[in-house]
Short mmCIF file of C-alpha atoms and ligand atoms in Angstrom, two decimals:
data_model
loop_
_atom_site.label_atom_id
_atom_site.label_comp_id
_atom_site.label_asym_id
_atom_site.label_seq_id
_atom_site.Cartn_x
_atom_site.Cartn_y
_atom_site.Cartn_z
CA UNK A 6 -24.25 -20.43 32.04
CA UNK A 7 -20.96 -18.56 31.89
CA UNK A 8 -17.90 -20.52 32.99
CA UNK A 9 -15.51 -19.20 35.61
CA UNK A 10 -13.00 -18.23 32.89
CA UNK A 11 -15.73 -16.39 31.00
CA UNK A 12 -16.71 -14.40 34.10
CA UNK A 13 -13.07 -13.50 34.74
CA UNK A 14 -12.73 -12.43 31.10
CA UNK A 15 -15.74 -10.13 31.35
CA UNK A 16 -14.39 -8.56 34.51
CA UNK A 17 -10.92 -7.91 33.14
CA UNK A 18 -10.73 -7.46 29.37
CA UNK A 19 -11.62 -4.88 26.75
CA UNK A 20 -11.84 -6.90 23.54
CA UNK A 21 -10.94 -5.30 20.21
CA UNK A 22 -13.70 -5.21 17.58
CA UNK A 23 -16.34 -6.50 19.97
CA UNK A 24 -19.71 -5.17 21.02
CA UNK A 25 -18.63 -4.72 24.61
CA UNK A 26 -22.19 -4.41 25.91
CA UNK A 27 -23.27 -7.68 24.26
CA UNK A 28 -20.04 -9.32 25.40
CA UNK A 29 -21.04 -8.78 29.00
CA UNK A 30 -24.07 -11.01 28.36
CA UNK A 31 -22.68 -13.71 26.06
CA UNK A 32 -19.05 -13.92 27.21
CA UNK A 33 -16.03 -15.08 25.22
CA UNK A 34 -15.19 -18.16 23.17
CA UNK A 35 -12.13 -19.34 25.09
CA UNK A 36 -9.73 -21.32 22.91
CA UNK A 37 -7.10 -23.52 24.44
CA UNK A 38 -5.06 -25.25 21.74
CA UNK A 39 -4.73 -25.83 18.03
CA UNK A 40 -3.57 -28.50 15.61
CA UNK A 41 -3.37 -28.17 11.83
CA UNK A 42 -6.40 -26.15 10.72
CA UNK A 43 -8.33 -26.96 13.93
CA UNK A 44 -8.57 -25.05 17.19
CA UNK A 45 -10.16 -26.41 20.38
CA UNK A 46 -12.05 -24.60 23.10
CA UNK A 47 -11.72 -25.26 26.80
CA UNK A 48 -14.46 -27.92 26.66
CA UNK A 49 -12.52 -29.78 23.95
CA UNK A 50 -14.91 -28.88 21.09
CA UNK A 51 -13.13 -28.61 17.73
CA UNK A 52 -13.49 -25.79 15.23
CA UNK A 53 -12.06 -25.43 11.74
CA UNK A 54 -10.29 -22.07 11.79
CA UNK A 55 -11.88 -20.82 8.59
CA UNK A 56 -10.26 -17.41 9.06
CA UNK A 57 -6.71 -18.56 9.89
CA UNK A 58 -7.09 -16.52 13.08
CA UNK A 59 -7.20 -13.05 11.57
CA UNK A 60 -6.09 -13.97 8.03
CA UNK A 61 -2.70 -14.94 9.41
CA UNK A 62 -1.96 -18.48 10.65
CA UNK A 63 -0.95 -19.64 7.19
CA UNK A 64 0.89 -22.77 8.32
CA UNK A 65 -1.80 -23.84 10.77
CA UNK A 66 -1.60 -24.32 14.50
CA UNK A 67 1.02 -26.84 15.48
CA UNK A 68 4.07 -26.19 13.38
CA UNK A 69 6.88 -27.58 15.52
CA UNK A 70 9.60 -26.10 13.34
CA UNK A 71 8.36 -22.58 14.00
CA UNK A 72 8.14 -23.25 17.73
CA UNK A 73 11.65 -24.73 17.77
CA UNK A 74 13.22 -21.86 15.86
CA UNK A 75 11.57 -19.36 18.22
CA UNK A 76 12.80 -21.26 21.28
CA UNK A 77 16.34 -21.56 19.90
CA UNK A 78 16.45 -17.84 19.15
CA UNK A 79 15.04 -17.00 22.59
CA UNK A 80 17.83 -19.00 24.18
CA UNK A 81 20.54 -17.52 21.96
CA UNK A 82 19.60 -13.85 21.83
CA UNK A 83 16.04 -13.09 22.96
CA UNK A 84 16.30 -9.43 22.15
CA UNK A 85 18.41 -6.84 20.56
CA UNK A 86 17.05 -3.71 18.93
CA UNK A 87 18.25 -2.45 15.58
CA UNK A 88 18.42 1.25 16.53
CA UNK A 89 21.69 3.20 16.17
CA UNK A 90 23.10 0.82 13.60
CA UNK A 91 22.85 -2.29 15.78
CA UNK A 92 21.92 -5.48 13.94
CA UNK A 93 21.61 -9.25 14.05
CA UNK A 94 21.77 -12.17 11.68
CA UNK A 95 18.02 -13.03 11.46
CA UNK A 96 17.09 -9.42 10.60
CA UNK A 97 19.66 -9.34 7.81
CA UNK A 98 18.79 -12.77 6.45
CA UNK A 99 15.07 -11.98 6.43
CA UNK A 100 15.60 -8.68 4.64
CA UNK A 101 17.66 -10.46 1.97
CA UNK A 102 14.91 -13.04 1.50
CA UNK A 103 12.19 -10.38 1.29
CA UNK A 104 14.15 -8.48 -1.34
CA UNK A 105 14.55 -11.69 -3.31
CA UNK A 106 10.82 -12.54 -3.37
CA UNK A 107 9.35 -9.03 -3.51
CA UNK A 108 7.01 -8.60 -6.48
CA UNK A 109 8.34 -5.14 -7.34
CA UNK A 110 11.88 -3.71 -7.30
CA UNK A 111 12.78 -3.24 -3.66
CA UNK A 112 15.83 -1.63 -2.17
CA UNK A 113 15.46 -1.96 1.61
CA UNK A 114 13.29 -3.35 4.39
CA UNK A 115 11.99 -1.46 7.44
CA UNK A 116 10.55 -3.62 10.21
CA UNK A 117 7.62 -3.06 12.56
CA UNK A 118 5.45 -5.18 14.81
CA UNK A 119 1.99 -4.90 13.20
CA UNK A 120 0.25 -4.16 9.94
CA UNK A 121 -1.03 -0.92 11.43
CA UNK A 122 2.41 0.41 12.31
CA UNK A 123 3.71 -0.66 8.88
CA UNK A 124 1.05 1.51 7.24
CA UNK A 125 1.71 4.37 9.67
CA UNK A 126 5.33 4.14 8.56
CA UNK A 127 4.20 4.31 4.93
CA UNK A 128 2.28 7.53 5.63
CA UNK A 129 5.18 9.10 7.49
CA UNK A 130 7.64 8.13 4.74
CA UNK A 131 5.43 9.75 2.12
CA UNK A 132 5.28 13.01 4.09
CA UNK A 133 8.99 12.92 4.96
CA UNK A 134 10.02 12.17 1.40
CA UNK A 135 7.99 14.99 -0.12
CA UNK A 136 9.34 17.51 2.37
CA UNK A 137 12.84 16.34 1.53
CA UNK A 138 12.17 16.63 -2.19
CA UNK A 139 10.98 20.22 -1.77
CA UNK A 140 7.33 19.36 -2.51
CA UNK A 141 5.73 20.30 0.84
CA UNK A 142 2.27 20.55 -0.76
CA UNK A 143 2.33 16.99 -2.14
CA UNK A 144 1.04 15.21 0.98
CA UNK A 145 -2.47 13.90 0.45
CA UNK A 146 -3.01 10.18 0.44
CA UNK A 147 -5.92 8.49 -1.29
CA UNK A 148 -7.34 5.29 0.08
CA UNK A 149 -10.64 3.54 -0.66
CA UNK A 150 -13.99 3.31 1.06
CA UNK A 151 -14.14 -0.10 2.76
CA UNK A 152 -10.37 -0.44 2.52
CA UNK A 153 -8.70 -1.68 5.71
CA UNK A 154 -5.23 -0.60 6.72
CA UNK A 155 -5.21 -0.80 10.51
CA UNK A 156 -6.11 1.16 13.61
CA UNK A 157 -3.26 3.47 14.62
CA UNK A 158 -3.96 7.13 13.95
CA UNK A 159 -2.69 7.35 10.38
CA UNK A 160 -3.59 3.80 9.33
CA UNK A 161 -7.09 4.10 10.85
CA UNK A 162 -7.44 7.24 8.74
CA UNK A 163 -6.51 5.22 5.67
CA UNK A 164 -9.08 2.61 6.64
CA UNK A 165 -12.39 3.41 4.96
CA UNK A 166 -14.81 1.90 7.47
CA UNK A 167 -17.14 4.01 9.64
CA UNK A 168 -16.45 2.13 12.91
CA UNK A 169 -12.80 3.16 12.72
CA UNK A 170 -13.64 6.85 12.34
CA UNK A 171 -16.84 7.52 14.27
CA UNK A 172 -16.09 9.47 17.46
CA UNK A 173 -12.34 8.89 17.05
CA UNK A 174 -12.01 12.28 15.29
CA UNK A 175 -10.69 10.52 12.19
CA UNK A 176 -9.74 10.49 9.37
CA UNK A 177 -6.89 12.97 9.61
CA UNK A 178 -7.10 15.87 7.20
CA UNK A 179 -5.41 15.10 3.89
CA UNK A 180 -6.46 11.46 3.82
CA UNK A 181 -9.17 10.95 1.22
CA UNK A 182 -11.28 7.98 0.21
CA UNK A 183 -12.32 7.01 -3.29
CA UNK A 184 -14.99 4.43 -4.16
CA UNK A 185 -14.90 0.78 -3.23
CA UNK A 186 -14.25 -1.56 -6.18
CA UNK A 187 -16.99 -3.96 -5.16
CA UNK A 188 -18.72 -4.74 -8.43
CA UNK A 189 -21.63 -6.77 -7.02
CA UNK A 190 -22.67 -3.98 -4.65
CA UNK A 191 -21.69 -0.77 -6.42
CA UNK A 192 -21.80 -1.37 -10.18
CA UNK A 193 -24.69 0.22 -12.04
CA UNK A 194 -27.30 -2.17 -13.44
CA UNK A 195 -25.82 -3.94 -16.46
CA UNK A 196 -22.37 -2.38 -16.01
CA UNK A 197 -19.61 -4.86 -16.90
CA UNK A 198 -16.63 -5.35 -14.60
CA UNK A 199 -14.38 -3.62 -17.13
CA UNK A 200 -16.72 -0.64 -17.44
CA UNK A 201 -17.03 -0.42 -13.67
CA UNK A 202 -13.22 -0.44 -13.34
CA UNK A 203 -12.92 2.27 -15.98
CA UNK A 204 -15.55 4.38 -14.17
CA UNK A 205 -13.71 4.07 -10.84
CA UNK A 206 -10.41 4.99 -12.48
CA UNK A 207 -12.07 8.05 -14.05
CA UNK A 208 -13.49 8.97 -10.65
CA UNK A 209 -10.02 8.70 -9.10
CA UNK A 210 -8.64 10.86 -11.90
CA UNK A 211 -11.32 13.48 -11.21
CA UNK A 212 -10.57 13.42 -7.49
CA UNK A 213 -6.87 14.02 -8.17
CA UNK A 214 -7.71 16.86 -10.60
CA UNK A 215 -10.10 18.41 -8.10
CA UNK A 216 -7.60 18.22 -5.23
CA UNK A 217 -4.72 19.36 -7.45
CA UNK A 218 -2.23 16.71 -8.68
CA UNK A 219 0.62 18.58 -7.00
CA UNK A 220 -1.08 17.95 -3.62
CA UNK A 221 -1.65 14.20 -4.00
CA UNK A 222 1.31 12.08 -2.92
CA UNK A 223 0.19 8.47 -2.68
CA UNK A 224 -2.54 5.90 -3.20
CA UNK A 225 -2.88 2.80 -1.02
CA UNK A 226 -4.80 -0.40 -1.77
CA UNK A 227 -5.10 -4.00 -0.70
CA UNK A 228 -5.01 -6.41 -3.66
CA UNK A 229 -8.07 -8.13 -2.14
CA UNK A 230 -10.05 -6.05 0.35
CA UNK A 231 -10.10 -7.95 3.63
CA UNK A 232 -12.03 -6.43 6.51
CA UNK A 233 -14.09 -4.47 3.98
CA UNK A 234 -15.76 -7.75 3.03
CA UNK A 235 -13.20 -10.10 1.44
CA UNK A 236 -13.78 -8.44 -1.92
CA UNK A 237 -11.75 -9.36 -5.01
CA UNK A 238 -11.24 -6.53 -7.49
CA UNK A 239 -13.22 -6.36 -10.74
CA UNK A 240 -11.57 -7.21 -14.03
CA UNK A 241 -9.16 -4.56 -15.25
CA UNK A 242 -9.31 -2.55 -12.02
CA UNK A 243 -5.66 -2.25 -11.10
CA UNK A 244 -4.56 -1.81 -14.72
CA UNK A 245 -6.89 1.22 -14.92
CA UNK A 246 -5.74 2.57 -11.55
CA UNK A 247 -2.05 2.08 -12.45
CA UNK A 248 -2.54 4.31 -15.49
CA UNK A 249 -4.08 7.16 -13.46
CA UNK A 250 -1.36 7.07 -10.79
CA UNK A 251 1.39 7.08 -13.41
CA UNK A 252 -0.08 10.23 -14.98
CA UNK A 253 0.37 12.29 -11.82
CA UNK A 254 3.55 10.85 -10.27
CA UNK A 255 1.62 9.33 -7.38
CA UNK A 256 3.31 6.68 -5.25
CA UNK A 257 1.42 3.37 -5.13
CA UNK A 258 1.52 1.57 -1.75
CA UNK A 259 0.41 -2.07 -1.85
CA UNK A 260 -1.03 -3.24 1.46
CA UNK A 261 -0.22 -6.96 1.32
CA UNK A 262 -0.82 -7.53 5.02
CA UNK A 263 -3.42 -10.22 4.20
CA UNK A 264 -2.50 -11.20 0.66
CA UNK A 265 1.27 -11.52 1.09
CA UNK A 266 2.88 -14.99 1.02
CA UNK A 267 0.62 -17.15 -1.07
CA UNK A 268 -2.96 -16.28 -0.17
CA UNK A 269 -4.00 -15.51 -3.77
CA UNK A 270 -2.09 -18.43 -5.30
CA UNK A 271 0.92 -16.21 -6.05
CA UNK A 272 3.54 -15.13 -3.53
CA UNK A 273 1.96 -11.64 -3.58
CA UNK A 274 -1.43 -10.29 -4.63
CA UNK A 275 0.45 -7.49 -6.39
CA UNK A 276 1.47 -10.08 -9.00
CA UNK A 277 -1.99 -11.65 -9.21
CA UNK A 278 -3.54 -8.28 -10.03
CA UNK A 279 -0.64 -6.66 -11.93
CA UNK A 280 -0.38 -3.77 -9.49
CA UNK A 281 2.49 -1.44 -10.31
CA UNK A 282 3.28 -0.75 -6.66
CA UNK A 283 6.26 1.29 -5.49
CA UNK A 284 6.32 0.20 -1.84
CA UNK A 285 4.65 -2.64 0.03
CA UNK A 286 3.48 -3.44 3.58
CA UNK A 287 3.40 -7.02 4.82
CA UNK A 288 2.86 -8.81 8.14
CA UNK A 289 0.65 -11.69 9.34
CA UNK A 290 1.70 -14.70 7.18
CA UNK A 291 5.27 -13.35 7.26
CA UNK A 292 5.62 -15.36 10.49
CA UNK A 293 2.45 -17.43 10.07
CA UNK A 294 1.41 -15.24 13.05
CA UNK A 295 3.68 -17.19 15.41
CA UNK A 296 5.30 -13.84 16.28
CA UNK A 297 4.16 -10.22 15.67
CA UNK A 298 6.25 -8.81 12.85
CA UNK A 299 5.65 -6.50 9.91
CA UNK A 300 7.80 -5.13 7.15
CA UNK A 301 7.68 -2.11 4.87
CA UNK A 302 9.50 -2.75 1.63
CA UNK A 303 10.78 0.45 0.05
CA UNK A 304 12.29 1.17 -3.33
CA UNK A 305 15.59 2.84 -4.15
CA UNK A 306 14.28 6.40 -4.74
CA UNK A 307 12.57 6.40 -1.31
CA UNK A 308 15.67 4.96 0.34
CA UNK A 309 17.92 7.57 -1.25
CA UNK A 310 15.79 10.30 0.28
CA UNK A 311 16.14 8.72 3.72
CA UNK A 312 19.92 8.61 3.36
CA UNK A 313 20.09 12.23 2.18
CA UNK A 314 17.85 13.36 5.02
CA UNK A 315 20.05 11.54 7.55
CA UNK A 316 23.03 13.48 6.24
CA UNK A 317 21.08 16.69 6.76
CA UNK A 318 19.19 15.98 10.01
CA UNK A 319 21.66 13.61 11.66
CA UNK A 320 19.43 10.55 11.98
CA UNK A 321 16.37 8.79 10.59
CA UNK A 322 14.02 9.61 13.47
CA UNK A 323 11.56 6.74 13.27
CA UNK A 324 11.28 3.16 14.56
CA UNK A 325 9.98 1.16 17.48
CA UNK A 326 11.57 -1.05 20.12
CA UNK A 327 10.39 -4.36 18.72
CA UNK A 328 11.10 -3.54 15.06
CA UNK A 329 13.16 -6.40 13.69
CA UNK A 330 12.79 -8.46 16.87
CA UNK A 331 15.28 -11.33 16.57
CA UNK A 332 12.72 -13.99 17.49
CA UNK A 333 10.22 -12.64 14.95
CA UNK A 334 12.86 -12.44 12.23
CA UNK A 335 14.10 -15.98 12.96
CA UNK A 336 10.52 -17.29 12.81
CA UNK A 337 9.92 -15.37 9.56
CA UNK A 338 13.07 -16.77 7.94
CA UNK A 339 11.89 -20.28 8.84
CA UNK A 340 8.35 -19.51 7.63
CA UNK A 341 9.61 -18.36 4.23
CA UNK A 342 11.87 -21.43 4.06
CA UNK A 343 8.88 -23.70 4.72
CA UNK A 344 6.77 -21.91 2.06
CA UNK A 345 9.50 -22.67 -0.44
CA UNK A 346 10.52 -26.16 0.72
CA UNK A 347 6.96 -27.45 1.08
CA UNK A 348 5.78 -25.71 -2.10
CA UNK A 349 2.96 -24.00 -0.24
CA UNK A 350 2.00 -21.80 -3.18
CA UNK A 351 1.72 -24.86 -5.42
CA UNK A 352 -0.46 -26.41 -2.73
CA UNK A 353 -2.69 -23.30 -2.71
CA UNK A 354 -3.04 -23.52 -6.48
CA UNK A 355 -3.87 -27.20 -6.24
CA UNK A 356 -6.62 -26.86 -3.63
CA UNK A 357 -7.96 -23.44 -4.69
CA UNK A 358 -10.27 -24.86 -7.41
CA UNK A 359 -12.01 -27.02 -4.76
CA UNK A 360 -12.21 -24.05 -2.38
CA UNK A 361 -13.60 -21.76 -5.07
CA UNK A 362 -16.02 -24.38 -6.37
CA UNK A 363 -17.48 -24.95 -2.89
CA UNK A 364 -17.48 -21.19 -2.21
CA UNK A 365 -19.30 -20.27 -5.41
CA UNK A 366 -21.75 -23.15 -4.91
CA UNK A 367 -23.00 -21.26 -1.83
CA UNK A 368 -24.58 -18.79 -4.26
CA UNK A 369 -27.26 -21.43 -4.94
CA UNK A 370 -28.55 -20.84 -1.42
CA UNK A 371 -31.57 -18.49 -1.24
CA UNK A 372 -29.78 -16.10 1.15
CA UNK A 373 -26.48 -15.80 -0.75
CA UNK A 374 -26.29 -12.89 -3.19
CA UNK A 375 -22.60 -13.13 -4.00
CA UNK A 376 -19.88 -15.71 -3.39
CA UNK A 377 -16.54 -14.91 -4.94
CA UNK A 378 -12.87 -15.39 -4.17
CA UNK A 379 -9.35 -16.02 -5.37
CA UNK A 380 -6.78 -18.53 -4.17
CA UNK A 381 -7.80 -19.34 -0.59
CA UNK A 382 -9.72 -16.19 0.27
CA UNK A 383 -13.36 -15.48 -0.43
CA UNK A 384 -16.36 -13.45 0.58
CA UNK A 385 -20.04 -14.27 0.73
CA UNK A 386 -22.82 -11.67 0.91
CA UNK A 387 -26.17 -12.52 2.47
CA UNK A 388 -29.15 -10.65 1.07
CA UNK A 389 -32.86 -10.46 1.66
CA UNK A 390 -33.72 -10.65 -2.03
CA UNK A 391 -31.34 -12.02 -4.63
CA UNK A 392 -33.04 -10.44 -7.65
CA UNK A 393 -32.94 -6.89 -6.30
CA UNK A 394 -29.86 -7.43 -4.06
CA UNK A 395 -31.92 -5.85 -1.25
CA UNK A 396 -30.13 -6.03 2.08
CA UNK A 397 -31.40 -6.96 5.50
CA UNK A 398 -31.55 -4.20 8.08
CA UNK A 399 -28.01 -3.85 9.39
CA UNK A 400 -29.08 -4.15 13.00
CA UNK A 401 -30.55 -7.63 12.39
CA UNK A 402 -26.93 -8.75 11.88
CA UNK A 403 -27.89 -11.68 9.66
CA UNK A 404 -24.32 -12.50 8.59
CA UNK A 405 -23.22 -12.42 12.24
CA UNK A 406 -26.04 -14.82 13.04
CA UNK A 407 -24.80 -17.22 10.35
CA UNK A 408 -21.32 -16.98 11.83
CA UNK A 409 -22.63 -17.82 15.29
CA UNK A 410 -24.49 -20.83 13.85
CA UNK A 411 -21.22 -21.77 12.12
CA UNK A 412 -19.49 -21.60 15.48
CA UNK A 413 -22.08 -24.04 16.89
CA UNK A 414 -21.33 -26.29 13.93
CA UNK A 415 -17.60 -26.15 14.65
CA UNK A 416 -16.39 -23.52 12.20
CA UNK A 417 -14.85 -20.12 12.89
CA UNK A 418 -15.60 -17.45 10.30
CA UNK A 419 -15.91 -13.68 10.41
CA UNK A 420 -18.91 -11.48 9.71
CA UNK A 421 -18.35 -7.98 8.41
CA UNK A 422 -20.46 -4.96 7.52
CA UNK A 423 -22.95 -5.31 4.68
CA UNK A 424 -23.79 -8.85 5.82
CA UNK A 425 -20.61 -10.31 4.42
CA UNK A 426 -18.83 -13.40 5.65
CA UNK A 427 -15.14 -14.07 5.01
CA UNK A 428 -13.38 -17.37 4.40
CA UNK A 429 -9.60 -17.40 4.72
CA UNK A 430 -8.37 -20.76 6.05
CA UNK A 431 -4.74 -21.67 6.75
CA UNK A 432 -2.89 -22.22 3.47
CA UNK A 433 -2.09 -25.80 4.49
CA UNK A 434 -5.75 -26.83 4.44
CA UNK A 435 -6.44 -30.08 2.56
CA UNK A 436 -9.23 -30.73 0.06
CA UNK A 437 -11.01 -32.95 2.60
CA UNK A 438 -10.84 -30.17 5.21
CA UNK A 439 -12.16 -27.65 2.66
CA UNK A 440 -15.10 -29.99 2.09
CA UNK A 441 -15.72 -30.27 5.82
CA UNK A 442 -15.46 -26.47 6.23
CA UNK A 443 -18.15 -25.80 3.62
CA UNK A 444 -20.34 -28.67 4.88
CA UNK A 445 -20.32 -26.98 8.27
CA UNK A 446 -21.15 -23.57 6.78
CA UNK A 447 -23.95 -25.03 4.66
CA UNK A 448 -25.52 -26.40 7.85
CA UNK A 449 -25.09 -22.96 9.44
CA UNK A 450 -26.75 -21.33 6.41
CA UNK A 451 -29.71 -23.71 6.62
CA UNK A 452 -30.17 -22.72 10.28
CA UNK A 453 -29.81 -19.04 9.33
CA UNK A 454 -32.59 -19.38 6.76
CA UNK A 455 -34.88 -21.00 9.35
CA UNK A 456 -34.07 -18.18 11.78
CA UNK A 457 -34.61 -15.46 9.17
CA UNK A 458 -38.03 -16.96 8.35
CA UNK A 459 -38.96 -17.36 12.01
CA UNK A 460 -38.07 -13.72 12.64
CA UNK A 461 -40.14 -12.63 9.65
CA UNK A 462 -37.14 -10.87 8.10
CA UNK A 463 -37.95 -11.86 4.51
CA UNK A 464 -41.22 -9.96 4.47
CA UNK A 465 -41.54 -6.41 3.12
C1 LIG B 15 -4.88 -5.23 4.79
C2 LIG B 15 -4.55 -4.95 6.22
N1 LIG B 15 -3.71 -3.96 6.53
C3 LIG B 15 -3.37 -3.68 7.79
C4 LIG B 15 -3.89 -4.41 8.84
C5 LIG B 15 -3.53 -4.05 10.24
O1 LIG B 15 -2.72 -5.04 10.79
P1 LIG B 15 -2.62 -5.19 12.38
O2 LIG B 15 -3.94 -5.66 12.87
O3 LIG B 15 -1.50 -6.20 12.54
O4 LIG B 15 -2.23 -3.87 12.92
C6 LIG B 15 -4.76 -5.46 8.57
C7 LIG B 15 -5.33 -6.26 9.67
O5 LIG B 15 -6.16 -7.12 9.48
C8 LIG B 15 -5.11 -5.73 7.23
O6 LIG B 15 -5.99 -6.70 6.94
#
């Protein structure tokens, strides 16, 4: 029976990333409040937020300090834009802090309101810069199959997932996709992680040669692929990729929208994986998701081009109303202060072994082909046959079924293509809560196995 709220939802909302036809039958999960790593639905049932919302509520759900700082800023100056040289203290202070903690040499910060618009900015900066430098042919951008970079026109083009392209007339021309670095799924039989990484780097090199190095401007990658399945890179991957990019003067954009601010056990995934990035996009945990805010961190050579172009054109013609919103910046400054004061990264390192031990233990289950992670992020792949890695038919949506059983058990997770399930809890999760999270998923997996057998999905 659908509740009154559920009926009103169905009659009024188009939900992102939702099967809208199925939604009309099953209705929404309506959440009402949150505390720590728990959220509660309108009936009062508790759920561990095993996905930190959408990889973002790093400090959990009831951080009074973040609420207070937002309220204080709302009372003091709820809005001012930063167009036409206008500014405010929180925007300046946040930019200083970001420069201080950035994992690569950074000159300036450009704000946005979402990860998608940050990556759209990255694309536009690449094009703008190469026109300014008199290299109008050097415009192509290489991303990766199963990479996720957002949904606006350019960032959806960077995204390497079919649902973001099909019938949207995307990707844009000039945005190319190289192979996914998912060793479990795409390595050849017996191929080591290092050999797989070397093969992918050689493939990237060939793609650049084929396209013409003078036409390829940038490469973008997430340190850990998120929406593509919570996939950690194979050993030696970014070292091998760094070498190829350096050969052809190709800008390396790190998309740290998920991995930024402690997720991997370092402040940035760029450091964890030794990525030699030139520019970086971040969002989400920048404000612990208490306010929409993103930032593009650019280096000095890119900044110099923007200044020169302004001299020539008369302005830097890019930016949106809410870029550098004072409330968002004030919340972000406080968030970064809390990360430092409460030693959140040390906490992640302390609890990560328990998280990873419980995660990898899932691989003992008959349906789990792979379970792998880093820090407090991990992915699990459900398969029909572990020996051959044979997959279930996509339309049986086995991972989604396990996630709906998890929801019954009081755990929110996310299913993704290829029958993968992501774990990405708030960074403040305790060891006891990690234990409870995996206990709940193990119960969900047991129910999934019963269901799979009852449906006859293991046969054939
Ligand atoms: C790596 C990455 N980049 C970009 C985005 C897009 O961010 P947003 O949804 O805020 O536009 C996401 C969103 O999940 C992401 O995971």
